[in-house]
């Protein structure tokens, strides 16, 4: 019987391969699966072992290139890491269709991150708030002393914000606003928040509790816009249906969630390819989408004066090119190189541009033939593999599946059997 206890004493002291052997023995794992996993992790497994606790290997996700993207007048090939069929193809198509109008134009608000310091046990929160504002120069010094390199690069402490929350016991929330330049900035701002904490406690007479960045990076926004000519989208009927699809997402949280999920298909794929924190970006995006108190779409779709379809996106996008996995993971480094080694600001612009184009393609498909046809041609290959097709059989099985109109595993198995009997 496989081991059922999750207690493996000293697991973290083993090396990666020993851990895997222990798991394989305890759980009686299939030897073929273990070998396949080992082979798949061969190149990056040892790096993974330095990145997380108890690493046994890596989870490989396809990395593809979005072609045709033009961002702020420059062509850029964009690496995207995604397990989902048709995500990358959709960007290639959507980007091609707005090349004639100059591609995607972007702007950013700058790389400002927020760290929060929670102060409780203050009897007069509003005077504590005023005191904190008086201490801004001291706070600035404490923060900047924590990261002289960042200051040298033109970043560092910028300002504070102080809010009083009307909770059961009022609490004072200090925001440190920090320019983190090319870093995503979590480490930098968390260090600063921890450094100011004892001083804040002394100044206010309160208790400092949480000290952590906010992933609602609403001072680190990307804005992206593009226009799609009528002849590329298939005429006024499609354009107007896409505008109505956008309006649907703006008005209805059920639709907005799926609409934004589609945007994040693109954004997160770029974020992951560059070793950035997908969860941080996702959390920020969804919180920003709900900033009015009602969850809504991150994009807007309109008809421009010249009749083209005009799309625009606005969302927080906290990514970096220094620190964390971005610097140590070879795929992340390679992805950055493919894009011409952008700085964090440029990387955020590219990711935002991909999100907008991704949304265009999803809405176009939904407003016309539906997404299943395009999706199915790629999905058919997955189904063929699930049915056991070998690499030299996948295309034939996938083609036959599409022709059959039933992209299902049982059908794939029948096709495979027939193919092999020939
Ligand atoms: C699927 O991953 C994404 C879509 O559902 C997005 C959308 O509905 O807008 C196609």
XYZ file of C-alpha atoms and ligand atoms in Angstrom, residues 84-87 255-263 265 358-359 361-363 365-366 371 375, ligand 1:
33
model
C -3.941 26.839 -22.916
C -4.395 26.013 -26.596
C -5.043 28.987 -28.888
C -3.953 31.745 -26.476
C -19.342 38.386 -17.952
C -16.599 40.767 -16.745
C -14.906 37.919 -14.873
C -14.604 35.826 -18.022
C -13.715 38.864 -20.137
C -10.901 39.732 -17.723
C -9.819 36.098 -17.515
C -9.261 36.295 -21.269
C -7.157 39.447 -20.837
C -4.570 34.732 -20.519
C -5.847 38.956 -26.451
C -9.154 40.535 -25.470
C -9.278 38.234 -30.428
C -11.551 36.672 -27.822
C -14.312 39.217 -28.440
C -14.321 35.110 -32.006
C -17.198 35.333 -29.534
C -14.462 30.306 -29.777
C -9.993 26.429 -30.003
C -10.872 31.486 -22.496
O -9.681 31.090 -21.852
C -11.005 32.981 -22.509
C -12.341 33.515 -23.028
O -13.410 32.921 -22.313
C -12.326 35.007 -22.791
C -13.649 35.685 -23.050
O -14.710 35.050 -22.933
O -13.604 36.894 -23.338
C -12.538 33.208 -24.478
